[in-house]
Coordinates of C-alpha atoms in Angstrom, one line a residue:
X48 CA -23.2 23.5 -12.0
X49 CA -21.5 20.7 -14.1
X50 CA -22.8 19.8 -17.4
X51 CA -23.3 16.7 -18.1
X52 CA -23.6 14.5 -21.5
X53 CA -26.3 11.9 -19.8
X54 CA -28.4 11.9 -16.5
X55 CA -26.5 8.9 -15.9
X56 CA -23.3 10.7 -14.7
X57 CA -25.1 12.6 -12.5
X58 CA -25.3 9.4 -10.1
X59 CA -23.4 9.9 -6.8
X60 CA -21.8 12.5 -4.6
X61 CA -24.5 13.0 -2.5
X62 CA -24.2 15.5 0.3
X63 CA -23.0 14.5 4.1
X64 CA -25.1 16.7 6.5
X65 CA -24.7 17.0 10.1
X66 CA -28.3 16.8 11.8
X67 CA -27.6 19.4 14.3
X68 CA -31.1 19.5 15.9
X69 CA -32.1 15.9 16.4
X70 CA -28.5 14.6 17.7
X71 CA -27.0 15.5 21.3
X72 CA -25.2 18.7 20.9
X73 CA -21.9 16.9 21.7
X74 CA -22.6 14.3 18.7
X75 CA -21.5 14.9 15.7
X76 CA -23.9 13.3 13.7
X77 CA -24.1 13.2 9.9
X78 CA -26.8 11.5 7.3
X79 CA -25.6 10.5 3.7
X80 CA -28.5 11.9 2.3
X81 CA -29.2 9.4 -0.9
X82 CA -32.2 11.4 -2.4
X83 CA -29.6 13.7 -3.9
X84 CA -29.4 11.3 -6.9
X85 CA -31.4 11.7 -9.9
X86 CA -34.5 9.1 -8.9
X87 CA -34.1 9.7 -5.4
X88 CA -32.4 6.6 -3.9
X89 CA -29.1 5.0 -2.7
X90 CA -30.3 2.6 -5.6
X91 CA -29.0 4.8 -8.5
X92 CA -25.9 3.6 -8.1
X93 CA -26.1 -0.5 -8.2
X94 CA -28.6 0.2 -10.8
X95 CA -26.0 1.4 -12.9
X96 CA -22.8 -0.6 -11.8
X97 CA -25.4 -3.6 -12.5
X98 CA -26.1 -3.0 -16.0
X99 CA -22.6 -1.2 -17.0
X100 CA -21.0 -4.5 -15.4
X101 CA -23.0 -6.8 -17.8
X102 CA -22.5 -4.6 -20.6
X103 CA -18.7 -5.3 -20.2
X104 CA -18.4 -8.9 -19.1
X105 CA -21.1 -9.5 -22.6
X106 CA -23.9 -10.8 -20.6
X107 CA -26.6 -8.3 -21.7
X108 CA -27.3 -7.7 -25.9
X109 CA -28.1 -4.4 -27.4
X110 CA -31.7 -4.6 -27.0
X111 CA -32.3 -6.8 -24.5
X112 CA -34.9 -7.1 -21.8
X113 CA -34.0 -6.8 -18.1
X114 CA -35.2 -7.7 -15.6
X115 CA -35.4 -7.7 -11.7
X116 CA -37.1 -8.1 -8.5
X117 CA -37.7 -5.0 -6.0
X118 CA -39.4 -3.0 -3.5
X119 CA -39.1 0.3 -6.2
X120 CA -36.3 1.9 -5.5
X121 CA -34.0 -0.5 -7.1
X122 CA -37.0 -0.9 -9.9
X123 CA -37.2 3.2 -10.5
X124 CA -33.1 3.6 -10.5
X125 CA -33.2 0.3 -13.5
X126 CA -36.1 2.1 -15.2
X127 CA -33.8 5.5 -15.1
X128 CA -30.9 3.3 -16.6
X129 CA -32.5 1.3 -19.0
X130 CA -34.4 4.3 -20.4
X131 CA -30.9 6.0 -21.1
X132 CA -29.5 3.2 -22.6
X133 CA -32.6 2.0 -24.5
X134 CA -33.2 -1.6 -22.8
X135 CA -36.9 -2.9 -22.3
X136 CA -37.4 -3.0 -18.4
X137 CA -39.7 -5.7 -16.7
X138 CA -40.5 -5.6 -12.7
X139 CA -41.6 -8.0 -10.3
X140 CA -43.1 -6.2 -7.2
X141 CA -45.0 -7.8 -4.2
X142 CA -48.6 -6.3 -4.5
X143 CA -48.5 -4.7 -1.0
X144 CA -45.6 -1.9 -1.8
X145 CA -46.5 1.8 -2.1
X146 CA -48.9 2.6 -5.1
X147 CA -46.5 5.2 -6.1
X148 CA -43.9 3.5 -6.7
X149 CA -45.4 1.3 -9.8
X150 CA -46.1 4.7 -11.5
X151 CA -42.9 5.8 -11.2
X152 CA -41.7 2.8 -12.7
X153 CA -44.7 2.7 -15.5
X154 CA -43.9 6.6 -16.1
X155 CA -40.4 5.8 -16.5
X156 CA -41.4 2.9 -19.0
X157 CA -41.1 -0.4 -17.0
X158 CA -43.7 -2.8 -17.1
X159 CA -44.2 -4.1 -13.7
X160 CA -45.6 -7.3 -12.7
X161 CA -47.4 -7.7 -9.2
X162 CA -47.1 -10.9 -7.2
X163 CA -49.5 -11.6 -4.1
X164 CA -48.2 -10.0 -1.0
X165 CA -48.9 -13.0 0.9
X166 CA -45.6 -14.6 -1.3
X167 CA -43.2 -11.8 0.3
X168 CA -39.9 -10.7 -1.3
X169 CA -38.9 -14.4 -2.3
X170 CA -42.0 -14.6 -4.2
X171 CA -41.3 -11.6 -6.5
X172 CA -37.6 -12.9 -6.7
X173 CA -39.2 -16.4 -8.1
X174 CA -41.6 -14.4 -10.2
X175 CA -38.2 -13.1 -12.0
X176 CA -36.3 -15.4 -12.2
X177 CA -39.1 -18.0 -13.9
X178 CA -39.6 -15.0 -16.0
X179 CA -36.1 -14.5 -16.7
X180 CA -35.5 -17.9 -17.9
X181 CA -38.9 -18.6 -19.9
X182 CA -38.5 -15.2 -21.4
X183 CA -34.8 -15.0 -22.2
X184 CA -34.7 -11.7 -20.1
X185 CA -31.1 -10.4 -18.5
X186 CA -31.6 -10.9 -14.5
X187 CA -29.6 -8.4 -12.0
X188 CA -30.0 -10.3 -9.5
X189 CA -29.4 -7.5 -7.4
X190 CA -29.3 -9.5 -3.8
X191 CA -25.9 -11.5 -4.9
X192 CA -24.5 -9.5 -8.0
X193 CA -20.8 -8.2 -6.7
X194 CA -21.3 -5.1 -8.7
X195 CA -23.9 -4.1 -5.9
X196 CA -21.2 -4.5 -3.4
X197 CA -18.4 -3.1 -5.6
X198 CA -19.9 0.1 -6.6
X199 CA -20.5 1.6 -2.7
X200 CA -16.4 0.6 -2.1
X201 CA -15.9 2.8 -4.9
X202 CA -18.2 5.0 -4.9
X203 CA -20.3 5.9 -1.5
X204 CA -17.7 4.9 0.9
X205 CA -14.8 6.7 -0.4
X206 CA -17.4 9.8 -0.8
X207 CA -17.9 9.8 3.3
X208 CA -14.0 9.1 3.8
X209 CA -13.2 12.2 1.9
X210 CA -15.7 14.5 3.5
X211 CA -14.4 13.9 6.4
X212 CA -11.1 14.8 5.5
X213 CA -9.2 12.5 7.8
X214 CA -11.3 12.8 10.7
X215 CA -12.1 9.8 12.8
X216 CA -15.7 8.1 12.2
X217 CA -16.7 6.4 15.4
X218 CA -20.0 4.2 13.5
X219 CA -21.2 4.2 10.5
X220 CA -25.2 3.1 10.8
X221 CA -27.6 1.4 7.6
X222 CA -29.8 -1.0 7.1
X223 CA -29.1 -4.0 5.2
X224 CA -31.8 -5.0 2.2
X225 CA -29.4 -6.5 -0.6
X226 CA -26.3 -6.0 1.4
X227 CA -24.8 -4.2 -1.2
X228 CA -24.9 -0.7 0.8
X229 CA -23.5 -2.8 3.6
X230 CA -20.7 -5.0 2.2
X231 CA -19.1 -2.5 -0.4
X232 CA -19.1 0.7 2.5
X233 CA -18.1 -1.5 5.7
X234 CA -15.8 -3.3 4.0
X235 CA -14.2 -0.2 2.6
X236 CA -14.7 1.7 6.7
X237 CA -13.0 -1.3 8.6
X238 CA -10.0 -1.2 6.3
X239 CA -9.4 2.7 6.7
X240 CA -10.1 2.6 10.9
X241 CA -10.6 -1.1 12.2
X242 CA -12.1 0.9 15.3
X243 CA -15.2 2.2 13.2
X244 CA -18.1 0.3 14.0
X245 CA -20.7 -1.0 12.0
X246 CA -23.6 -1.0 13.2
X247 CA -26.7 -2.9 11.4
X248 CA -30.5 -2.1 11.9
X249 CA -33.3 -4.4 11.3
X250 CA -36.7 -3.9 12.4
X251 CA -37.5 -4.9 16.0
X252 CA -40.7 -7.4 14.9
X253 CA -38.5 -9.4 12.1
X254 CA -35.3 -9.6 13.5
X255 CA -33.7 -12.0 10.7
X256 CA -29.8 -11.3 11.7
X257 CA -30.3 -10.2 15.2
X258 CA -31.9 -14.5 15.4
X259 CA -28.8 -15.7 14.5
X260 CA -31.0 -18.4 12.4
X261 CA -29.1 -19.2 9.1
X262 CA -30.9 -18.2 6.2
X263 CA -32.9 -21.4 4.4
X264 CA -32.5 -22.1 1.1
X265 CA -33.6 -25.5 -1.3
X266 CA -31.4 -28.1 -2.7
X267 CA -31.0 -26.0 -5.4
X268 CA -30.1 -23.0 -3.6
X269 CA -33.7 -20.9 -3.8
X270 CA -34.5 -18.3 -1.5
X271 CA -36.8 -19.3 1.1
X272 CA -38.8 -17.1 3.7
X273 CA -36.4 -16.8 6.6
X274 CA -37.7 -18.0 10.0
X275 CA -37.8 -14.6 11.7
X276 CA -39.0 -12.7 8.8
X277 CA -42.4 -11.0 10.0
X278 CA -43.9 -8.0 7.7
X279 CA -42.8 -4.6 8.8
X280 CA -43.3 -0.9 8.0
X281 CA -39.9 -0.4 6.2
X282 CA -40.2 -0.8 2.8
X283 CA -37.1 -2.2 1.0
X284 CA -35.1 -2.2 4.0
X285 CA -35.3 -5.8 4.7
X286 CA -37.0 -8.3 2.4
X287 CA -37.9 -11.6 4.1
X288 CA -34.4 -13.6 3.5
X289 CA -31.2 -12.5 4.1
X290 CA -29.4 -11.8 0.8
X291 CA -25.8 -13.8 -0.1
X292 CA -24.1 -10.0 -0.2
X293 CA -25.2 -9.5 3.3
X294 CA -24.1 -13.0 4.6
X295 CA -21.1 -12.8 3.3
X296 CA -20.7 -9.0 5.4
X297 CA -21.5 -10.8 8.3
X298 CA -19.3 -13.8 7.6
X299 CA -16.4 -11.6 6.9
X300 CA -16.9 -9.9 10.4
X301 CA -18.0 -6.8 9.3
X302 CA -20.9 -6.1 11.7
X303 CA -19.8 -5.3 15.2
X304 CA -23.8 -5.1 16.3
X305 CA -27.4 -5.8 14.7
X306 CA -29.7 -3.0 16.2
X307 CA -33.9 -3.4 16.7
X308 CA -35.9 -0.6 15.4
X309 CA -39.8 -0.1 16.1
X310 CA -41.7 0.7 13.1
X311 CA -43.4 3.4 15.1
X312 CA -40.2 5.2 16.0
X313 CA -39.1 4.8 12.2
X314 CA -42.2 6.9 11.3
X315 CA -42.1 9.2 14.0
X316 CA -38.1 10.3 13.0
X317 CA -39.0 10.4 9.6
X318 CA -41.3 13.2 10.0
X319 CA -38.9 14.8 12.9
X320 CA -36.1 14.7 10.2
X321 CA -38.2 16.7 8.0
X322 CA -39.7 19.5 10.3
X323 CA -36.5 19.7 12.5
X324 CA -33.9 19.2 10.0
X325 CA -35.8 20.2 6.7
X326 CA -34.4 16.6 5.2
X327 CA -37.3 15.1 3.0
X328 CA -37.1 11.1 3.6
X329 CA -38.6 8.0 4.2
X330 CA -39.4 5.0 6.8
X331 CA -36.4 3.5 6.1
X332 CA -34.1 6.8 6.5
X333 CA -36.6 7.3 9.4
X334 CA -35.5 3.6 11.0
X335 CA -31.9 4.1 10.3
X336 CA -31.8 7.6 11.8
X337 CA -33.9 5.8 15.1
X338 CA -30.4 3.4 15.3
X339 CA -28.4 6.4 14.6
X340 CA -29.3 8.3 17.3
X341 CA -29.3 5.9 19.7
X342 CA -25.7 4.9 18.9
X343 CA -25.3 8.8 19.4
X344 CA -26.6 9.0 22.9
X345 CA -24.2 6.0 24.4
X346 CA -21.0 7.3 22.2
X347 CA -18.2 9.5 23.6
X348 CA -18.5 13.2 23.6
X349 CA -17.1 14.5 19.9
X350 CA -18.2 11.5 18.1
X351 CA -19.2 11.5 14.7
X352 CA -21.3 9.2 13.4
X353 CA -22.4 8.6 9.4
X354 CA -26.3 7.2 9.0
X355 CA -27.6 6.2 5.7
X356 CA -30.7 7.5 4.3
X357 CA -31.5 5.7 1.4
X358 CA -34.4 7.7 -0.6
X359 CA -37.0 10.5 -0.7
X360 CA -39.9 10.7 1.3
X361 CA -42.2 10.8 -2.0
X362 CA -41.9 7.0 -2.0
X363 CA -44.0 6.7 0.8
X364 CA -46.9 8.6 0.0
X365 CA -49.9 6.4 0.0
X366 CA -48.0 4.6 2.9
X367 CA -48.6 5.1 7.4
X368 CA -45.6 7.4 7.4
X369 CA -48.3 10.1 5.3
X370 CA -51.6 8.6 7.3
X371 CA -52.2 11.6 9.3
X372 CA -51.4 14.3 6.6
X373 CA -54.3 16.4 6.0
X374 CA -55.4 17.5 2.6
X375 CA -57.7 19.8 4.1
X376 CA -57.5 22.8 6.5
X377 CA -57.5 22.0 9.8
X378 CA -59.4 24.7 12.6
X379 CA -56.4 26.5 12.9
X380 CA -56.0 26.7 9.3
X381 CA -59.7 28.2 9.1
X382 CA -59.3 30.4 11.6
X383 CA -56.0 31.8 9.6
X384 CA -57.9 32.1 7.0
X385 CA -60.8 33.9 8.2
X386 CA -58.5 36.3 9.9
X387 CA -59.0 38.6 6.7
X388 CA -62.0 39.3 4.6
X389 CA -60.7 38.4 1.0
X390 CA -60.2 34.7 -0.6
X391 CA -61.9 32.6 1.4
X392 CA -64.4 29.8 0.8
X393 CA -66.9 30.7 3.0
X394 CA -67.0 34.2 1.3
X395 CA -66.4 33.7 -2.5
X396 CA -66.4 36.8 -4.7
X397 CA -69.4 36.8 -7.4
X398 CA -67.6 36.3 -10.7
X399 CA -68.0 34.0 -13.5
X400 CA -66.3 31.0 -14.1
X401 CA -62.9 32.1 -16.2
X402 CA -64.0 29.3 -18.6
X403 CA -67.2 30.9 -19.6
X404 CA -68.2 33.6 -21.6
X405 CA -71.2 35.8 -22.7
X406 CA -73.7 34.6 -24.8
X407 CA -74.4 36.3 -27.8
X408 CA -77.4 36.6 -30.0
X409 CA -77.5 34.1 -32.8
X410 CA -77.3 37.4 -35.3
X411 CA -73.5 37.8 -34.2
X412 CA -72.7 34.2 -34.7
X413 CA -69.3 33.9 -37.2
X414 CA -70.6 31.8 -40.5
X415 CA -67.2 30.4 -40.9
X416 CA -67.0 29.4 -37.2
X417 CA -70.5 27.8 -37.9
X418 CA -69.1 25.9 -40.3
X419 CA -65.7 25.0 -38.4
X420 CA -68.3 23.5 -35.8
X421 CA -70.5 21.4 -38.0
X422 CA -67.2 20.3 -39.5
X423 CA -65.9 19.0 -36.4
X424 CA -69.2 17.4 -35.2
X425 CA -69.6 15.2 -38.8
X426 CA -66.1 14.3 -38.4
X427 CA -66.3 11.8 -35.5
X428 CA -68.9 9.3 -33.3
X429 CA -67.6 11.5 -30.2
X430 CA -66.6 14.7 -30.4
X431 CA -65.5 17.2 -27.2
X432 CA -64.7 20.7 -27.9
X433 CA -62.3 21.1 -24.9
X434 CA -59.9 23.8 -23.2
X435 CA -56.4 21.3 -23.0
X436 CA -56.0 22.7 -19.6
X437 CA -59.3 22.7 -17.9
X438 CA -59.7 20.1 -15.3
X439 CA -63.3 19.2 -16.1
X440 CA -62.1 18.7 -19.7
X441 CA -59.5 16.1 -17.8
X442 CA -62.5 14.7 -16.1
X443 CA -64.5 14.0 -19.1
X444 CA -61.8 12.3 -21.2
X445 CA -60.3 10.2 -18.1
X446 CA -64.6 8.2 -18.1
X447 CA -64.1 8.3 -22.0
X448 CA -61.0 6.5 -21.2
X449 CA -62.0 4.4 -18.8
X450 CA -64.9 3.2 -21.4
X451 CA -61.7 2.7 -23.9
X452 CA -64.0 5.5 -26.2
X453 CA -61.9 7.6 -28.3
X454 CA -62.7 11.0 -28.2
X455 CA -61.9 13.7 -31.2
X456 CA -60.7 16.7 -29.0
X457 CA -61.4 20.2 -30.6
X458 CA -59.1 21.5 -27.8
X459 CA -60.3 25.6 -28.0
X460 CA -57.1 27.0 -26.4
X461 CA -54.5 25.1 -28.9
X462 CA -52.0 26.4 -31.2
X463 CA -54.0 25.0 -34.2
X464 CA -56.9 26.9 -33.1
X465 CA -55.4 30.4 -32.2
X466 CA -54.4 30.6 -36.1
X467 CA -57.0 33.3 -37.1
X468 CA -58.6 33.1 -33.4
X469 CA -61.1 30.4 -34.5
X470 CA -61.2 29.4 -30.9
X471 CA -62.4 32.1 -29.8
X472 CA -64.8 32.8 -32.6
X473 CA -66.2 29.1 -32.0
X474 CA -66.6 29.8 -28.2
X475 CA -69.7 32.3 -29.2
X476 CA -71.3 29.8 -32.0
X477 CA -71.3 26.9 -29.1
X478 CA -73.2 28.7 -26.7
X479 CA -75.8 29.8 -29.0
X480 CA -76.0 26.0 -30.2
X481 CA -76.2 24.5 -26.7
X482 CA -77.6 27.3 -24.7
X483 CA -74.1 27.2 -22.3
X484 CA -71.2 29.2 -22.0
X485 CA -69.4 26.9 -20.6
X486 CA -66.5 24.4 -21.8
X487 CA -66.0 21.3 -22.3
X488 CA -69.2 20.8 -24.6
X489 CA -69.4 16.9 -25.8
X490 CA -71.3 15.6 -28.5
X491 CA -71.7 12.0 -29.4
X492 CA -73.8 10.7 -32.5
X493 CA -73.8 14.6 -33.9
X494 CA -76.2 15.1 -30.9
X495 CA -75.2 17.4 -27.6
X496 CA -74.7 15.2 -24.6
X497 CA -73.6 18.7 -22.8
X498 CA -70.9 19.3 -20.5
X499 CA -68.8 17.5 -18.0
X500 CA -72.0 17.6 -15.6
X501 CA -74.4 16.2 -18.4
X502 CA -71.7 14.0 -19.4
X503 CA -71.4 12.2 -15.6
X504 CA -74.9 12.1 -15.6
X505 CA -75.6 10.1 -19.0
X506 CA -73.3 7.6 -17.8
X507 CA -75.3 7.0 -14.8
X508 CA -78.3 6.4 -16.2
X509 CA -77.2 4.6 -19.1
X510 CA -78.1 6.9 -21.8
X511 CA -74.9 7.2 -22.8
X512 CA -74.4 3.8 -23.3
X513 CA -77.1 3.8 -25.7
X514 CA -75.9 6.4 -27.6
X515 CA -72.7 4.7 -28.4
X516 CA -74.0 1.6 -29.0
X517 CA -76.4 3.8 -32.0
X518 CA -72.9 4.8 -33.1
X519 CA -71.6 1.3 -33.6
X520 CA -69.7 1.8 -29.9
X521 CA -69.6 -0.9 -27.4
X522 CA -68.7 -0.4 -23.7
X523 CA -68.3 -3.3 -21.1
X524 CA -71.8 -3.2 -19.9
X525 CA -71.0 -4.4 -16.3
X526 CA -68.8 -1.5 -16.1
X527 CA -69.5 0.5 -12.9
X528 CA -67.9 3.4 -11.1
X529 CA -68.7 6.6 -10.0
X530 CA -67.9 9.6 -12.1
X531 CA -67.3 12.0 -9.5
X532 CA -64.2 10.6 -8.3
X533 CA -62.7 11.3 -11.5
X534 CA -62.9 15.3 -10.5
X535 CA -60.2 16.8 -9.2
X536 CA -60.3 16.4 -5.6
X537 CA -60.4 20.2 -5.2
X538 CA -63.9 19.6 -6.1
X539 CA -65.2 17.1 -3.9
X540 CA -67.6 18.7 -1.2
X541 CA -65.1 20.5 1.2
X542 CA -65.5 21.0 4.8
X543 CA -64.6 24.2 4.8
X544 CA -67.6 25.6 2.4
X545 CA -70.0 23.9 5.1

């Protein structure tokens, strides 16, 4: 393996893999498989080009905030370069993309902005740019900023060219979204074999090229909705105009043909590509790979044939593509697992919790753990002597933290606390005081509330909003939610222990 001096040079390169199950046998067909770049998606690399190419030509100041519109991808490759490089990020997302993508970009350290679905990709590109220029933030403008364009002719299409070492490509197949992707590798295709072609999908419902209808824009050349924009499943591939990088593609005769593609079909070869090929991607991979393959069954024996798939599959989670995913066994699963006597729900071995431990009479208590624990009860309005990696101790600080309560954590199992083993010595001196063995124990006030079950249980019926109110703690009375769901799911009733 290379070393590197930044993640930042790890962008590119991505493998060419020939998908010898899903193809005809006498096709040779190959994806560009873009999840091989550090956050996942063909969008590393304008991400980068982007901000490297304002850096140069002065447009973007040490320090500055930047600033873009996208479906995530884009959003989480910005958030990768920005953290590198130490600019503030800022994100305007319509409301209706994955869930999973905003916490990759909050994780990452963006702030991202929602706009209302029904506004579409236009609306989220308004959203930034009014931003933008009230805010004095630097705008990518990712849909008509050449460095999109220029980094795939430098990068992406010269890495398909050389792995295929002189051998003739009879299509190259992507989706368009910014047109980047398109214009930099067609461009780049065409001028190494004019007979390449380059084939376009869209999705069959919202055929925006495949119309022929010019793309709208106002006097003062705003993005409007395009006319045969309709919302689809494939998110990022196609927002609901038709971007200046892909107009001019199709202007310069780059396209030889715009192919439909059925949402269903793009989730039904997504999950193929993963259980027939073992290749991890998304709807929009899933679509592409749909256009691919039917390019594949009307092309020449020995063809070979280069798809695009722009990201990971992990995008897509709380999306259809993962709909009928079980998180539970299903019958067969049971059945598996009742094929032998040991480790199984409906026959759970008769040991204690690994969190608790013995009680011991009050004659064996430590005095100096005593002490330790009437220390750390005076020394705050709420204090939780935790384990830092026990899930009901997650539980009880994330409704803590949903009531914005601060919590003094005596976490048990910490470095501070092994010196001398006063963890453990306190473990024995809280279950004589609160008549469990069990952790977390929380008390608020100086006065036990109990554990994570007593805790839950407080909230609902309001005494524990009484008791930090007689500490001088308010909590949004109007508040409501039920505790339970912030267990770990591996707790909720299970079908399987019916």
């Amino acid at each position: 393996m290379a070393r590197h001096d930044s993640i930042l040079e790890t962008i590119g390169g991505t493998p060419l893999v020939r998908l010898a199950r899903l193809a005809p046998p006498d096709i040779h067909l190959y994806a560009k498989v873009e999840a091989f770049n550090p956050m996942g998606s063909v969008k590393d690399r304008m991400a980068l080009a982007v901000i490297e190419a304002a850096e140069r030509r002065g447009e973007l100041r040490p320090g500055q905030t930047v600033i873009e519109a996208t479906s995530g991808n884009t959003g989480i490759g910005l958030a990768m370069v920005c953290a590198r490089k130490g600019y503030p990020l800022v994100v305007t997302m319509a409301e209706n993309f994955s869930v999973e993508r905003r916490r990759l970009l909050r994780f990452l350290g963006a702030r991202v902005v929602l706009t209302p679905a029904a506004e579409k990709g236009s609306g989220m590109l308004a959203k930034a740019i009014e931003l933008a220029e009230t805010h004095g933030y630097y705008l990518c403008r990712q849909f008509e900023n050449p460095a999109n364009a220029e980094v795939h002719r430098r990068t992406t299409a010269r890495e398909i060219l050389d792995d295929l070492a002189g051998e003739p490509l009879h299509a190259w197949v992507s989706g368009f979204g910014t047109g980047g992707t398109l214009q930099g590798v067609a461009r780049v295709l065409k001028d190494a074999d004019p007979a390449t072609r380059i084939v376009v999908a869209e999705p069959d419902n919202a055929p925006m090229l495949g119309s022929g209808l010019a793309q709208p824009r106002g006097r003062d050349g705003s993005t409007a909705s395009h006319p045969g924009f309709r919302p689809h499943l494939m998110q990022g591939w196609s927002p609901d105009f038709i971007s200046p990088l892909t107009e001019q593609a199709v202007s310069a005769g780059l396209v030889d043909e715009v192919m439909p593609v059925a949402g269903a079909e793009a989730l039904r070869l997504a999950r193929e590509l993963a259980r027939q090929e073992g290749i991890f991607a998304g709807i929009s991979s899933g679509a592409t790979l749909a256009a691919a393959l039917a390019v594949a069954r009307r092309s020449p024996p020995g063809s070979r044939i280069v798809c695009m798939l722009p990201d990971t599959g992990e995008r897509y989670l709380s999306t259809p593509l993962f709909e009928n995913i079980r998180d539970e066994m299903d019958d067969e699963e049971l059945a598996l697992s009742r094929s032998t006597p040991g480790y199984r729900f409906d026959a759970r071995p008769a040991v204690p919790p690994a969190t608790s431990v013995a009680r011991p009479p009050a004659a064996d208590v430590d005095a100096e753990a005593v002490a330790f624990v009437d220390q750390a009860i005076a020394s705050a309005p709420v204090v939780m002597f935790a384990l830092e990696w026990c899930e009901f101790c997650w539980s009880a600080r994330k409704l803590f933290a949903r009531l914005g309560v601060e919590v003094s954590s005596v976490d048990l199992d910490s470095v501070a606390c092994q010196a001398g083993d006063i963890g453990g010595r306190v473990r024995p001196v809280l279950a004589v005081r609160t008549g469990a063995a069990t952790i977390p124990q929380i008390f608020v006030g100086g006065r036990l509330v109990g554990g994570c079950s007593e805790l839950f249980e407080a909230w609902r019926d309001g005494s524990l909003t009484e008791r930090l109110a007689a500490c001088g703690i308010r909590v949004d009375a109007e508040a409501a939610f039920d505790p339970d769901e912030l267990l770990p799911r591996w707790l909720h009733p299970r079908a399987e222990t019916a």
